[in-house]
Coordinates of C-alpha atoms in Angstrom, one line a residue:
Chain Y
X20 CA 10.9 10.5 0.3
X21 CA 10.0 7.0 1.0
X22 CA 9.7 5.5 -2.4
X23 CA 9.7 1.8 -3.0
X24 CA 13.0 1.2 -1.2
X25 CA 11.1 0.2 1.9
X26 CA 9.4 -2.5 0.0
X27 CA 12.7 -3.8 -1.3
X28 CA 14.3 -4.3 2.1
X29 CA 15.6 -7.8 1.3
X30 CA 18.6 -7.8 -0.9
X31 CA 17.5 -7.8 -4.5
X32 CA 17.6 -11.3 -6.0
X33 CA 19.8 -9.9 -8.8
X34 CA 22.5 -9.1 -6.3
X35 CA 24.8 -12.1 -6.0
X36 CA 22.9 -14.8 -4.1
X37 CA 24.6 -17.2 -1.7
X38 CA 26.0 -20.4 -3.2
X39 CA 23.3 -22.7 -1.7
X40 CA 20.5 -20.5 -3.0
X41 CA 22.2 -20.5 -6.4
X42 CA 21.7 -24.2 -6.7
X43 CA 18.1 -24.0 -5.5
X44 CA 17.4 -21.1 -7.8
X45 CA 19.2 -22.7 -10.8
X46 CA 17.3 -26.0 -10.3
X47 CA 14.0 -24.1 -10.2
X48 CA 15.0 -22.2 -13.3
X49 CA 15.9 -25.3 -15.2
X50 CA 12.7 -27.1 -14.2
X51 CA 10.6 -24.1 -15.2
X52 CA 12.4 -23.7 -18.5
X53 CA 11.9 -27.4 -19.3
X54 CA 8.2 -27.1 -18.4
X55 CA 7.8 -24.0 -20.6
X56 CA 9.4 -25.8 -23.6
X57 CA 7.7 -29.1 -23.2
X58 CA 4.1 -28.3 -22.1
X59 CA 2.8 -27.0 -25.4
X60 CA 3.5 -30.4 -27.0
X61 CA 0.8 -32.0 -24.9
X62 CA -2.0 -29.4 -24.6
X63 CA -4.7 -27.8 -26.7
X64 CA -4.2 -24.7 -28.8
X65 CA -6.3 -22.5 -26.5
X66 CA -4.1 -23.3 -23.6
X67 CA -1.0 -22.6 -25.7
X68 CA -2.5 -19.3 -26.5
X69 CA -3.0 -18.5 -22.9
X70 CA 0.5 -19.6 -22.1
X71 CA 1.7 -17.2 -24.8
X72 CA -0.2 -14.4 -23.2
X73 CA 1.4 -15.3 -19.8
X74 CA 4.8 -14.8 -21.4
X75 CA 3.8 -11.6 -23.1
X76 CA 2.5 -10.0 -19.9
X77 CA 5.5 -11.3 -18.1
X78 CA 7.7 -9.2 -20.4
X79 CA 5.5 -6.1 -19.6
X80 CA 5.7 -6.8 -15.9
X81 CA 9.4 -7.3 -16.2
X82 CA 9.6 -3.9 -17.9
X83 CA 7.8 -2.2 -15.0
X84 CA 10.0 -4.1 -12.6
X85 CA 13.1 -2.6 -14.2
X86 CA 11.6 0.9 -13.7
X87 CA 10.1 0.4 -10.2
X88 CA 12.4 -2.2 -8.7
X89 CA 15.5 -0.8 -10.5
X90 CA 15.2 3.0 -10.2
X91 CA 12.3 3.3 -7.7
X92 CA 10.1 5.3 -10.0
X93 CA 6.7 3.9 -10.6
X94 CA 4.2 4.0 -13.4
X95 CA 0.5 3.4 -13.6
X96 CA 0.7 4.1 -17.3
X97 CA 2.3 1.0 -18.8
X98 CA -0.8 0.3 -20.8
X99 CA 0.0 3.4 -22.9
X100 CA 3.5 2.1 -23.9
X101 CA 1.9 -1.4 -24.5
X102 CA -0.6 0.3 -26.8
X103 CA 2.1 2.1 -28.8
X104 CA 3.9 -1.1 -29.3
X105 CA 0.8 -3.0 -30.4
X106 CA -0.2 -0.2 -32.9
X107 CA 3.4 -0.1 -34.2
X108 CA 3.2 -3.8 -35.0
X109 CA -0.4 -3.6 -36.4
X110 CA 0.3 -0.6 -38.7
X111 CA 3.6 -2.0 -40.0
X112 CA 2.1 -5.4 -40.7
X113 CA -1.2 -4.3 -42.2
X114 CA -0.3 -1.0 -44.0
X115 CA 3.3 -1.6 -44.9
X116 CA 3.4 -5.4 -45.2
X117 CA 6.5 -5.7 -42.9
X118 CA 7.4 -9.1 -41.6
X119 CA 6.1 -9.6 -38.0
X120 CA 9.5 -10.4 -36.6
X121 CA 10.8 -7.1 -37.8
X122 CA 8.0 -5.1 -36.1
X123 CA 9.4 -6.0 -32.6
X124 CA 12.6 -4.1 -32.8
X125 CA 10.7 -1.2 -34.4
X126 CA 8.2 -1.2 -31.6
X127 CA 11.0 -1.3 -29.1
X128 CA 12.8 1.7 -30.7
X129 CA 9.6 3.8 -31.1
X130 CA 8.5 3.1 -27.5
X131 CA 12.0 3.8 -26.2
X132 CA 11.8 7.3 -27.8
X133 CA 8.2 7.7 -26.5
X134 CA 9.2 6.6 -23.0
X135 CA 12.4 8.7 -23.0
X136 CA 10.4 11.8 -23.9
X137 CA 7.7 11.1 -21.3
X138 CA 10.5 10.6 -18.8
X139 CA 11.6 14.2 -19.2
X140 CA 8.6 15.8 -17.5
X141 CA 8.5 12.8 -15.2
X142 CA 12.0 13.7 -14.0
X143 CA 10.7 16.5 -11.8
X144 CA 8.1 14.3 -10.3
X145 CA 8.5 11.8 -7.6
X146 CA 6.4 9.3 -5.8
X147 CA 2.8 10.2 -5.9
X148 CA 3.1 12.9 -8.6
X149 CA 4.7 10.4 -11.0
X150 CA 1.9 7.9 -10.3
X151 CA -0.6 10.7 -11.1
X152 CA 1.1 11.7 -14.4
X153 CA 1.4 8.1 -15.6
X154 CA -2.2 7.4 -14.4
X155 CA -3.4 10.3 -16.5
X156 CA -1.4 9.0 -19.5
X157 CA -3.1 5.6 -19.2
X158 CA -6.6 7.1 -18.9
X159 CA -6.0 9.5 -21.9
X160 CA -4.4 6.9 -24.2
X161 CA -7.6 5.3 -25.6
X162 CA -8.9 8.8 -26.5
X163 CA -5.7 9.6 -28.3
X164 CA -5.9 6.4 -30.3
X165 CA -9.4 7.2 -31.4
X166 CA -8.4 10.5 -32.9
X167 CA -9.8 11.3 -36.3
X168 CA -6.5 12.6 -37.6
X169 CA -4.8 9.1 -37.3
X170 CA -7.9 7.1 -38.3
X171 CA -6.5 6.3 -41.7
X172 CA -3.6 4.4 -39.9
X173 CA -5.2 3.2 -36.7
X174 CA -8.6 2.3 -37.9
X175 CA -10.2 4.6 -35.3
X176 CA -12.6 2.9 -32.9
X177 CA -12.8 -0.3 -35.0
X178 CA -9.1 -0.9 -34.7
X179 CA -7.0 -3.1 -36.9
X180 CA -7.2 -6.8 -37.7
X181 CA -3.8 -8.5 -38.0
X182 CA -3.1 -11.7 -40.0
X183 CA -1.6 -14.4 -37.9
X184 CA 1.8 -15.5 -39.2
X185 CA 2.5 -19.1 -40.2
X186 CA 5.4 -21.2 -38.9
X187 CA 8.4 -20.6 -41.2
X188 CA 10.7 -23.0 -43.0
X189 CA 7.7 -25.3 -43.7
X190 CA 7.6 -26.5 -40.1
X191 CA 4.6 -28.7 -39.4
X192 CA 3.4 -26.7 -36.4
X193 CA 0.2 -24.9 -35.6
X194 CA 0.3 -21.1 -35.8
X195 CA -0.4 -20.9 -32.0
X196 CA 2.5 -23.2 -31.2
X197 CA 4.9 -21.4 -33.5
X198 CA 4.0 -18.1 -31.9
X199 CA 4.4 -19.6 -28.5
X200 CA 7.9 -20.7 -29.2
X201 CA 8.7 -17.4 -30.9
X202 CA 7.4 -15.5 -27.8
X203 CA 9.3 -17.8 -25.5
X204 CA 12.5 -17.1 -27.4
X205 CA 11.9 -13.3 -27.3
X206 CA 11.1 -13.4 -23.6
X207 CA 14.2 -15.4 -22.8
X208 CA 16.3 -12.9 -24.6
X209 CA 14.7 -10.0 -22.8
X210 CA 15.0 -11.7 -19.5
X211 CA 18.7 -12.2 -20.0
X212 CA 19.1 -8.6 -21.2
X213 CA 17.2 -7.4 -18.1
X214 CA 19.3 -9.4 -15.7
X215 CA 22.5 -8.2 -17.2
X216 CA 21.3 -4.7 -17.3
X217 CA 20.5 -4.7 -13.6
X218 CA 23.9 -6.3 -12.8
X219 CA 25.8 -3.8 -14.9
X220 CA 27.2 -0.5 -13.9
X221 CA 24.1 1.2 -15.1
X222 CA 21.9 -1.1 -13.0
X223 CA 23.9 -0.3 -9.9
X224 CA 23.5 3.4 -10.7
X225 CA 19.8 2.9 -10.9
X226 CA 19.6 1.1 -7.6
X227 CA 21.7 3.8 -6.0
X228 CA 19.1 6.3 -7.2
X229 CA 16.4 4.2 -5.8
X230 CA 18.0 3.8 -2.4
X231 CA 19.3 7.3 -1.9
X232 CA 19.1 9.8 -4.8
X233 CA 21.1 12.5 -3.0
X234 CA 24.0 10.2 -2.2
X235 CA 23.9 8.8 -5.7
X236 CA 24.2 12.2 -7.3
X237 CA 26.9 13.2 -4.9
X238 CA 28.8 10.1 -6.1
X239 CA 28.5 11.4 -9.6
X240 CA 25.6 9.4 -10.9
X241 CA 23.9 11.4 -13.6
X242 CA 20.4 11.4 -12.1
X243 CA 18.2 12.8 -14.9
X244 CA 20.1 10.7 -17.5
X245 CA 19.6 7.4 -15.7
X246 CA 16.0 8.2 -14.6
X247 CA 14.9 9.0 -18.2
X248 CA 16.9 6.0 -19.5
X249 CA 15.1 3.7 -17.1
X250 CA 11.8 5.1 -18.4
X251 CA 12.9 4.6 -22.0
X252 CA 14.1 1.0 -21.5
X253 CA 11.0 0.1 -19.5
X254 CA 8.8 1.6 -22.3
X255 CA 10.9 -0.3 -25.0
X256 CA 10.4 -3.7 -23.4
X257 CA 6.7 -2.9 -22.8
X258 CA 6.4 -1.9 -26.4
X259 CA 7.9 -5.2 -27.5
X260 CA 5.4 -7.0 -25.3
X261 CA 2.6 -4.9 -26.9
X262 CA 3.7 -5.8 -30.4
X263 CA 3.8 -9.5 -29.5
X264 CA 0.4 -9.2 -27.9
X265 CA -1.0 -7.6 -31.1
X266 CA 0.4 -10.4 -33.3
X267 CA -0.9 -13.2 -31.0
X268 CA -4.4 -11.7 -30.4
X269 CA -4.6 -10.6 -34.1
X270 CA -6.4 -7.4 -33.2
X271 CA -5.7 -4.0 -31.9
X272 CA -8.3 -1.5 -30.8
X273 CA -8.2 1.6 -28.5
X274 CA -10.4 -0.1 -25.8
X275 CA -8.0 -2.9 -25.3
X276 CA -5.5 -0.5 -23.7
X277 CA -7.5 1.1 -21.0
X278 CA -6.5 1.8 -17.4
X279 CA -7.6 -1.8 -16.6
X280 CA -4.6 -3.1 -18.5
X281 CA -2.2 -0.7 -16.6
X282 CA -3.8 -1.9 -13.4
X283 CA -3.3 -5.6 -14.3
X284 CA 0.4 -5.0 -15.1
X285 CA 0.9 -3.1 -11.9
X286 CA -0.9 -5.8 -10.0
X287 CA 1.2 -8.5 -11.6
X288 CA 4.4 -6.7 -10.4
X289 CA 3.1 -6.4 -6.8
X290 CA 2.0 -10.1 -6.8
X291 CA 5.3 -11.2 -8.2
X292 CA 7.4 -9.1 -5.8
X293 CA 8.8 -5.7 -6.7
X294 CA 12.4 -5.8 -8.0
X295 CA 12.4 -9.6 -8.3
X296 CA 12.6 -10.5 -12.0
X297 CA 11.5 -14.2 -11.8
X298 CA 8.4 -12.9 -10.0
X299 CA 7.2 -11.3 -13.2
X300 CA 6.3 -14.7 -14.5
X301 CA 4.3 -15.6 -11.4
X302 CA 2.5 -12.2 -11.5
X303 CA 1.8 -12.7 -15.1
X304 CA 0.3 -16.1 -14.6
X305 CA -1.8 -14.6 -11.9
X306 CA -3.2 -11.8 -14.0
X307 CA -4.0 -14.1 -16.9
X308 CA -5.6 -17.0 -15.1
X309 CA -7.4 -15.4 -12.1
X310 CA -9.8 -13.3 -14.3
X311 CA -10.6 -16.5 -16.2
X312 CA -11.6 -18.3 -13.1
X313 CA -13.5 -15.3 -11.8
X314 CA -15.4 -14.8 -15.0
X315 CA -16.3 -18.4 -14.9
X316 CA -18.1 -17.8 -11.6
X317 CA -19.8 -14.6 -12.6
X318 CA -19.3 -12.2 -15.4
X319 CA -17.8 -8.9 -14.4
X320 CA -16.5 -10.3 -11.2
X321 CA -12.8 -10.3 -12.2
X322 CA -12.3 -6.7 -11.0
X323 CA -13.6 -7.5 -7.5
X324 CA -11.5 -10.7 -7.3
X325 CA -8.4 -8.7 -8.5
X326 CA -9.0 -6.1 -5.9
X327 CA -9.6 -8.5 -3.0
X328 CA -6.6 -10.6 -3.8
X329 CA -4.5 -7.5 -4.1
X330 CA -5.5 -6.5 -0.6
X331 CA -4.7 -10.0 0.6
X332 CA -1.3 -9.8 -1.0
X333 CA -0.4 -6.4 0.5
X334 CA -1.6 -7.4 3.9
X335 CA -0.2 -11.0 4.1
X336 CA 2.8 -11.1 1.8
X337 CA 3.8 -7.5 1.0
X338 CA 6.8 -8.7 -1.0
X339 CA 4.7 -11.0 -3.2
X340 CA 5.9 -14.2 -4.7
X341 CA 9.5 -13.2 -3.8
X342 CA 8.7 -13.5 -0.1
X343 CA 7.2 -17.0 -0.7
X344 CA 10.3 -18.0 -2.7
X345 CA 12.6 -16.8 0.1
X346 CA 10.5 -18.8 2.6
X347 CA 10.8 -22.0 0.5
X348 CA 14.5 -21.4 0.1
X349 CA 15.0 -21.0 3.8
X350 CA 13.1 -24.2 4.3
X351 CA 15.5 -26.0 1.9
X352 CA 18.5 -24.6 3.7
X353 CA 17.3 -25.7 7.1
X354 CA 16.8 -29.2 5.8
X355 CA 20.2 -29.5 4.2
X356 CA 21.8 -28.2 7.4
X357 CA 20.2 -30.7 9.8
Chain D
X2 CA -19.5 37.0 -28.1
X3 CA -22.6 35.1 -27.1
X4 CA -20.9 31.8 -27.9
X5 CA -18.0 32.9 -25.7
X6 CA -20.2 33.8 -22.7
X7 CA -22.1 30.6 -23.2
X8 CA -19.0 28.5 -23.2
X9 CA -17.5 30.3 -20.2
X10 CA -20.7 29.8 -18.2
X11 CA -21.0 26.1 -19.2
X12 CA -17.3 25.7 -18.3
X13 CA -17.9 27.2 -14.9
X14 CA -20.8 24.8 -14.4
X15 CA -18.8 21.6 -15.2
X16 CA -15.9 23.3 -13.4
X17 CA -18.0 23.1 -10.3
X18 CA -18.0 19.3 -10.5
X19 CA -14.3 19.2 -11.0
X20 CA -14.0 21.5 -8.0
X21 CA -16.0 19.0 -5.9
X22 CA -13.8 16.1 -7.0
X23 CA -10.7 18.2 -6.4
X24 CA -11.9 19.1 -3.0
X25 CA -12.4 15.4 -2.1
X26 CA -8.9 14.6 -3.4
X27 CA -7.3 17.4 -1.5
X28 CA -9.1 16.3 1.7
X29 CA -7.5 12.9 1.6
X30 CA -4.2 14.2 0.4
X31 CA -4.1 16.6 3.3
X32 CA -4.9 13.8 5.8
X33 CA -2.5 11.1 4.6
X34 CA -0.3 12.6 1.9
X35 CA -1.6 10.3 -0.8
X36 CA -3.7 10.7 -3.9
X37 CA -6.8 8.5 -3.7
X38 CA -7.1 6.9 -7.1
X39 CA -10.4 5.3 -6.1
X40 CA -12.0 8.7 -5.4
X41 CA -14.0 8.7 -8.6
X42 CA -15.2 5.2 -8.1
X43 CA -16.2 6.0 -4.5
X44 CA -18.3 8.9 -5.9
X45 CA -19.8 6.7 -8.5
X46 CA -20.8 4.1 -5.9
X47 CA -22.4 6.8 -3.7
X48 CA -24.4 8.0 -6.7
X49 CA -25.6 4.5 -7.3
X50 CA -26.8 4.3 -3.7
X51 CA -28.7 7.6 -4.2
X52 CA -30.3 6.1 -7.4
X53 CA -31.2 3.0 -5.6
X54 CA -32.8 4.9 -2.7
X55 CA -34.8 6.9 -5.2
X56 CA -35.9 3.6 -7.0
X57 CA -37.2 2.6 -3.6
X58 CA -39.4 5.6 -3.6
X59 CA -37.5 8.3 -1.7
X60 CA -37.6 11.9 -3.0
X61 CA -34.4 13.5 -4.3
X62 CA -33.5 15.5 -1.2
X63 CA -34.1 12.8 1.4
X64 CA -32.1 10.4 -0.8
X65 CA -29.4 13.1 -1.2
X66 CA -29.1 13.5 2.6
X67 CA -29.2 9.8 3.3
X68 CA -26.6 9.1 0.7
X69 CA -24.3 11.7 2.2
X70 CA -24.6 10.0 5.6
X71 CA -24.0 6.6 4.1
X72 CA -21.0 7.8 2.1
X73 CA -19.6 9.5 5.2
X74 CA -19.9 6.3 7.2
X75 CA -18.6 4.3 4.2
X76 CA -15.5 6.5 3.9
X77 CA -14.7 6.0 7.6
X78 CA -15.2 2.2 7.4
X79 CA -12.9 2.0 4.4
X80 CA -10.2 3.9 6.2
X81 CA -10.5 1.9 9.4
X82 CA -10.7 -1.5 7.8
X83 CA -8.3 -1.1 4.8
X84 CA -6.0 1.8 5.0
X85 CA -5.3 2.2 8.7
X86 CA -3.4 -1.1 8.8
X87 CA -1.3 0.2 5.9
X88 CA -0.3 3.5 7.5
X89 CA 3.3 2.5 7.8
X90 CA 3.4 0.4 4.7
X91 CA 5.6 1.4 1.8
X92 CA 4.1 3.9 -0.7
X93 CA 3.8 1.2 -3.3
X94 CA 1.6 -0.9 -1.1
X95 CA -0.6 2.1 -0.5
X96 CA -1.0 2.9 -4.1
X97 CA -1.8 -0.8 -4.7
X98 CA -4.5 -0.5 -2.0
X99 CA -6.1 2.5 -3.8
X100 CA -6.0 0.6 -7.1
X101 CA -7.5 -2.5 -5.4
X102 CA -10.3 -0.4 -4.0
X103 CA -10.8 1.1 -7.5
X104 CA -11.2 -2.3 -9.1
X105 CA -13.5 -3.6 -6.3
X106 CA -15.9 -0.7 -6.4
X107 CA -16.1 -0.6 -10.2
X108 CA -16.7 -4.3 -10.4
X109 CA -19.2 -4.5 -7.6
X110 CA -21.2 -1.6 -9.0
X111 CA -21.3 -3.4 -12.3
X112 CA -22.4 -6.6 -10.7
X113 CA -25.1 -5.0 -8.6
X114 CA -26.5 -2.5 -11.0
X115 CA -25.1 -3.7 -14.3
X116 CA -23.4 -1.6 -17.0
X117 CA -26.4 -0.2 -18.7
X118 CA -26.7 3.6 -18.7
X119 CA -29.3 5.0 -16.3
X120 CA -31.1 8.3 -16.1
X121 CA -30.4 10.3 -13.0
X122 CA -32.9 13.1 -12.1
X123 CA -31.8 16.7 -11.6
X124 CA -33.3 18.4 -8.5
X125 CA -33.1 21.7 -10.3
X126 CA -34.7 20.9 -13.6
X127 CA -33.2 21.7 -17.0
X128 CA -35.0 24.8 -18.1
X129 CA -33.1 28.1 -18.7
X130 CA -31.9 29.8 -15.5
X131 CA -34.1 32.8 -14.6
X132 CA -35.4 32.7 -18.2
X133 CA -32.0 33.2 -19.8
X134 CA -30.7 31.0 -22.6
X135 CA -27.1 31.2 -21.3
X136 CA -27.2 28.7 -18.5
X137 CA -29.6 26.0 -17.4
X138 CA -31.0 25.8 -13.9
X139 CA -29.1 22.5 -13.3
X140 CA -25.8 24.2 -14.2
X141 CA -26.7 27.1 -11.9
X142 CA -27.5 24.6 -9.2
X143 CA -24.2 22.9 -9.6
X144 CA -22.3 26.2 -9.2
X145 CA -24.5 27.1 -6.2
X146 CA -24.1 23.8 -4.4
X147 CA -20.3 24.0 -4.9
X148 CA -20.1 27.5 -3.5
X149 CA -22.2 26.5 -0.5
X150 CA -20.0 23.5 0.1
X151 CA -16.9 25.6 0.0
X152 CA -18.3 28.1 2.5
X153 CA -19.4 25.3 4.8
X154 CA -15.9 23.8 4.7
X155 CA -14.3 27.1 5.2
X156 CA -16.4 27.7 8.3
X157 CA -15.8 24.2 9.5
X158 CA -12.0 24.4 9.3
X159 CA -11.7 28.0 10.4
X160 CA -14.2 28.2 13.3
X161 CA -14.8 24.8 14.8
X162 CA -12.7 23.0 17.3
X163 CA -12.8 19.8 15.4
X164 CA -11.8 21.6 12.1
X165 CA -8.9 23.1 13.9
X166 CA -7.9 19.7 15.3
X167 CA -8.1 18.2 11.8
X168 CA -5.8 20.9 10.4
X169 CA -3.4 20.4 13.3
X170 CA -3.4 16.6 12.7
X171 CA -2.7 17.2 9.0
X172 CA 0.1 19.7 9.3
X173 CA 2.0 18.5 12.4
X174 CA 0.8 15.1 13.5
X175 CA 3.3 14.6 16.2
X176 CA 2.7 17.9 18.0
X177 CA -1.1 17.4 17.5
X178 CA -0.8 14.1 19.3
X179 CA 1.1 15.8 22.2
X180 CA -1.8 18.2 22.8
X181 CA -4.3 15.4 22.9
X182 CA -5.7 15.2 19.4
X183 CA -6.6 11.7 18.2
X184 CA -4.8 12.1 14.9
X185 CA -5.8 8.6 13.8
X186 CA -9.5 9.5 14.0
X187 CA -8.9 12.8 12.3
X188 CA -7.7 10.9 9.3
X189 CA -10.8 8.7 9.4
X190 CA -12.9 11.9 9.6
X191 CA -11.0 13.3 6.6
X192 CA -11.9 10.1 4.6
X193 CA -15.5 10.3 5.6
X194 CA -15.8 14.0 4.6
X195 CA -13.9 13.3 1.3
X196 CA -16.3 10.4 0.6
X197 CA -19.3 12.6 1.2
X198 CA -18.0 15.5 -0.9
X199 CA -17.3 13.0 -3.7
X200 CA -20.9 11.8 -3.4
X201 CA -22.1 15.4 -3.9
X202 CA -20.0 15.6 -7.1
X203 CA -21.3 12.3 -8.3
X204 CA -25.0 13.2 -7.7
X205 CA -24.5 16.6 -9.4
X206 CA -22.8 15.3 -12.5
X207 CA -24.9 12.1 -13.0
X208 CA -27.8 14.0 -14.6
X209 CA -25.3 15.3 -17.2
X210 CA -23.2 12.3 -18.0
X211 CA -25.7 9.6 -17.0
X212 CA -25.2 6.9 -14.4
X213 CA -23.0 3.9 -15.1
X214 CA -20.0 2.3 -13.4
X215 CA -17.4 4.0 -15.6
X216 CA -18.9 7.5 -15.5
X217 CA -16.2 9.0 -13.2
X218 CA -13.1 8.0 -15.1
X219 CA -12.7 11.2 -17.1
X220 CA -14.1 13.4 -14.3
X221 CA -11.5 12.0 -11.8
X222 CA -8.8 12.9 -14.2
X223 CA -10.2 16.5 -14.4
X224 CA -10.4 16.5 -10.6
X225 CA -6.7 15.6 -10.4
X226 CA -5.9 18.3 -13.0
X227 CA -7.9 20.8 -10.9
X228 CA -6.3 19.7 -7.7
X229 CA -2.8 19.9 -9.1
X230 CA -3.5 23.3 -10.7
X231 CA -4.8 24.7 -7.5
X232 CA -2.2 23.1 -5.4
X233 CA -2.7 19.7 -3.7
X234 CA -2.5 21.3 -0.2
X235 CA -5.1 24.0 -0.6
X236 CA -8.9 23.4 -0.6
X237 CA -9.5 26.9 -1.9
X238 CA -7.0 26.3 -4.7
X239 CA -8.8 23.0 -5.6
X240 CA -12.0 24.9 -6.1
X241 CA -10.4 27.7 -8.1
X242 CA -8.5 25.0 -10.1
X243 CA -11.8 23.2 -10.8
X244 CA -13.4 26.3 -12.3
X245 CA -10.3 27.2 -14.3
X246 CA -10.0 23.7 -15.7
X247 CA -13.7 23.6 -16.6
X248 CA -13.5 27.0 -18.5
X249 CA -10.2 26.1 -20.1
X250 CA -11.5 22.8 -21.3
X251 CA -14.6 24.3 -22.8
X252 CA -12.8 27.2 -24.5
X253 CA -10.1 24.9 -26.0
X254 CA -12.8 22.5 -27.2
X255 CA -14.7 25.4 -28.9
X256 CA -12.0 27.5 -30.4
X257 CA -9.2 25.3 -31.3
X258 CA -10.1 23.4 -34.4
X259 CA -9.8 19.6 -34.4
X260 CA -10.0 19.3 -30.6
X261 CA -13.7 18.8 -30.1
X262 CA -14.8 16.1 -27.7
X263 CA -12.2 13.6 -28.7
X264 CA -9.2 15.4 -27.2
X265 CA -10.8 16.4 -23.9
X266 CA -9.0 13.8 -21.8
X267 CA -5.6 14.3 -23.4
X268 CA -6.1 18.0 -22.5
X269 CA -6.4 17.1 -18.8
X270 CA -3.3 15.0 -19.2
X271 CA -1.3 17.8 -20.8
X272 CA -2.5 20.2 -18.2
X273 CA -1.4 18.0 -15.3
X274 CA 2.0 17.5 -16.8
X275 CA 2.5 21.2 -17.7
X276 CA 1.5 22.3 -14.2
X277 CA 3.6 19.7 -12.5
X278 CA 6.7 20.7 -14.6
X279 CA 6.3 24.4 -14.3
X280 CA 5.0 24.8 -10.8
X281 CA 4.6 21.6 -8.9
X282 CA 3.0 23.2 -5.9
X283 CA 0.2 24.7 -8.0
X284 CA -1.4 28.1 -7.7
X285 CA -2.1 28.2 -4.0
X286 CA -0.2 25.2 -2.6
X287 CA 2.7 25.3 -0.2
X288 CA 6.0 24.5 -1.9
X289 CA 7.5 21.5 -0.2
X290 CA 11.0 22.1 0.9
X291 CA 13.0 19.1 2.0
X292 CA 16.0 19.3 4.2
X293 CA 18.7 16.9 3.2

């Protein structure tokens, strides 16, 4: 029965923190937000593009965090939901001429339905079986996308090329920079939604399920309902990330959504700390920048570097960035006391 | 009718490979209650070792035996070095460990032997088996090797002291420890055996799918499907599951229009989900009853 609850021994960061840590946390948040808003003004377009990707993966990791950290189910198949979101955006923009901003809610809704439906069979599975079913989903997804029957819409193996949107209202801003701020806005909205969700009644129900499903159902929590709902919400956010990813990369193809992507998202969650939402950003920066550095040393090395670092994390700081954050916070507290 | 027989026999032959993978998965699942997501990559790595040995001039069978020994040792080393320290870690950390191993093996194989497709020789040849057109000697060989393997495992677990000790360690670790069984080493032994069984599967399938770092992706999924269908706790079930999945996959691919080769992986996915939903313990597995 041991699901992730063992890994979430420390009180979740979303549960009311002490007053002191609030100030440390708030300061950190404000500094980070200022950095996120100001940095693009001083760097090159390519770095802006990478920062955009960090934000996008952060949304995907956040989505997995809601599922795993919130309800204790875990998924190795997030790349499948990401793919559905990306294709929704691609097809709507290229075949239907829909505005890019409108594809995000559409991707969210479609992925919600998709995730909710997948959540039904997943209901009867726990722990390792769920990992297996979602793993299978991730492996099978590129094949499904290559299907001849949908080729007219999906472009088959070749995929779809998407036109990059310009900045609106005649703003004098490069496309990359505009998309960065657009993504930043969307991620901020999703982050706030996620925090409020986990603090709400439903969020508490999810955590009750994670910590003790039997006690939760005895208390009247509708287990199947909340578990599938968690899957749906997680899939919806992942789908929005996928749609944003498609718009920013300007390209969707089946082979961009392999098991490697699912592994990267999972890895980002572990590195950031399960159930700790701010960790999503740390994990995401990790999965975007580490492969770059590794590829720089030798082509094809990134997988090995990922793997080794993942072992380092689970051996040394099993709670990921969250553990580091707690250590730093404890340090601050000690200083202010003495 | 000939098409049907043909497809069934071909299905049984590929099913033999799925059966081997499923056996390897079940071995580790029995030992530590976890699915080894890196099983396919371990098998792929072993196959590359065999290929390398043959490049160095060894014949097939010496290379085969040497690879089994190396894989067995490698499996034990992986368990001792990486997974033993994680024994009491949360399930998430363990899954992360398997994923990490997956990424490392895949990447290192790509770096060492690059991603080009390589030929892998078949020890049995590819002519018709006993002059018939229905099945090739390689396919017959795959079936034969799997059956021999199954019998060996059966004898090992049923009639040897160490096999008995392994079963005891898997089903009741605490009591096994009380009667003096070193359960920790039994787990390592399970890893070694699973690694060697995976190597056999890899070396048998490599002549069919060709050798490259990503060759086991789909096969692992079928291995999972077979293991789930047969029941994750039953080695015999895994083998039966493997053959069933092989035949099922071939028949669906042949007779249901529009499926063809494209939909083969999604079939495995569907199969896994359907079995897990209808009968999670599989055909021969023990149902897990939890006391609350």
